[in-house]
């Protein structure tokens, strides 16, 4: 296929500088047919698209008509930095590149460049510079590329790794997550990255799905708030030396649009069932709030189909809602290889031509994943099968993202890139997030915190104690930069005289019990036992390596939520040793083990931590830090009792928690024989070493109009002996609606620090749109009637009052 991005190189030598768009009589913004490669003049420095003071739309409209068809198509296909750099050995620091590889890559795939590699910083920067310099200096139009990498919970080229997204969500602290987003951006931007493939806004309502750890949990409101914080933190600010019209320094990617997180059977990529109401009231909310309202500069589509239509072929989702109703102007990329899946997975196309046409007609670009079906587009335009105007609309979306980043003014890495990576400030943000991500679930007779004076020795047991169990989306031994729990405890206890008796006890995976004796012996000779078990995930670079299985993460779905291998038996053996036992569940997803819930004295949930998880865990166990995390996802008693999410539609779980006796048994009504649909722990739960009392619940007005919002004020008192942070949560129940609404739904929360013995008055605003239902007539309507407004420390609320909407 003839590809023209190379040809202009020769041309550019023959043409003199100046705004030649005027010389050949072509109007800049005219919707003229694309010029052929041979009659096109080189743009001059005064071209509108090069003018940093011009508006983004004027620049887009000036540039587009200057592009050949082949250049347009090259903009909407993802290239790969591996095409000119050798990244096979992540430790190799050779500073050279393959020039013919570079030229051939940029001739076909030049809009965005996959750069999710692990390499020494210097070499990485060299590679980005080579690519951008070529585009800017050696192609006619000089359009720089988006350089893309991963940053779900830390920039993956040896940047600071934070807890997995599900742990970030457990902090219930959007301000802190905003700082985390800022660190990820600092680290990636310095090395020349302009596009990060995060956040994940899927809802974890199907827990068998391995990617639960990548989400902010089960709830659309929490996911919206945390997603917005990440996007704002990542995008805030401007690249150096860029235009005033630039709006962000890094493009976030809201993914996976839409409804990807509830695949049938929990199997990744499987179809998702549901209708328009479920789509609107659950899955789409985070995309609107965290993405469209914050000005996120890109979206990635879902692999799956929803109600029988593949996301990338769904004109209702991609065009009617996203482009028309929400007026989303920016870049939407497919996920790797999804265009071909229209043929091989969904069976809605039988040719690559059909797949490319369908995808681009829905204004999506192509992330190749090795196969580049969009290369069929130039011929399809020439034959009349695909309209060039469709290509134009798609190209405009990526150009807007680039202008919004100021890429045309400065697409390069920074000379002082090393100064923004792994700084002292980023360590502080990391440590604070590690602390706030830990959730205390059980604390019988205040077994925790342990005291360094009263405790002489602890047994630290279990396969999670001596390793750094990071979630997926880290590369090349990132966990080597982490502190294990064992090291965390040793560091904290240094000089205190408290002994740590460590025993691995069992492996994560197999049924080998040969380590039990040593574990039981360690427990017996210690004052207290801390047993660390859970699930595990894989470094992305090990994903396809045989023998390196995992129980969570992308491509690792499970039919069960129990501990695998000998882990439960290990916990039982340690409990039987007779010492007070604290179980730490290190996992990326809820672990459903009622036996542990019943028999452990203390239970701590640590979703996959980042580099300082071991440090933070030791601080929590010994009370240097008071736990303040809350569950972003409910823990079912067993996989068969799922879904366990708290915001089920009325009638789905026949009994409200109010009908359950204090000891947890159901008093009457429908339930599972020999089991209960009531989760072990519900959304929003998490204990503290202090106690909080709630009083004086007031609404700004107990009667409001259908267009009004309201606010909730409550007094929260720290009635215990230590300072603490509480997450004050507001839920509503719509008492009568024209459609079935959730039993209750979170509509506001605020994390507050309250010193021991003191009180704080907390005011939380609830917007009018949170009262709306999606009616049978397909409209958002706030219907008159009453709402219960409930406030408390979890979805099991403490105070309530009634709001009347009239
Ligand atoms: C350089 O790239 C060209 C074009 O992709 C490829 O054919 C060649 O094998 C590469 N050379 C090396 C040394 O990798
Ligand atoms: C880019 O242009 C420069 C200056 O004209 C030239 O020296 C260089 O070889 C070109 N690079 C490529 C890869 O064509
Ligand atoms: C990652 O960064 C750390 C800290 O700067 C450094 O010690 C380590 O060598 C780096 N690892 C790689 C693979 O570059
Ligand atoms: C950046 O830091 C790395 C070590 O992490 C070092 O090898 C390299 O020389 C530094 N680069 C610059 C430009 O200072
Ligand atoms: C990662 O760790 C493994 C095992 O410890 C080692 O063989 C490999 O070389 C390491 N890779 C890198 C990139 O550090
Ligand atoms: C992976 O699974 C196999 C059994 O299928 C097991 O033998 C092996 O030890 C496991 N690997 C790891 C790293 O757990
Ligand atoms: C739990 O509480 C119910 C209702 O108060 C009572 O009938 C039942 O006996 C209790 N069960 C246990 C095991 O204590």
XYZ file of C-alpha atoms and ligand atoms in Angstrom, residues 509 536 547-549, ligand 6:
19
model
C -0.883 -21.952 45.424
C -2.170 -12.788 44.058
C 4.006 -21.685 35.236
C 3.376 -18.192 36.542
C -0.300 -18.416 37.339
C 1.071 -22.611 38.743
O 0.192 -23.712 38.703
C 0.792 -24.970 38.662
C -0.305 -25.997 38.624
O -1.132 -25.770 37.544
C 1.690 -25.149 39.872
O 2.370 -26.357 39.758
C 2.697 -24.012 39.941
O 3.456 -24.100 41.101
C 1.993 -22.695 39.931
N 2.963 -21.605 39.879
C 3.029 -20.643 40.786
C 4.081 -19.602 40.588
O 2.307 -20.579 41.734
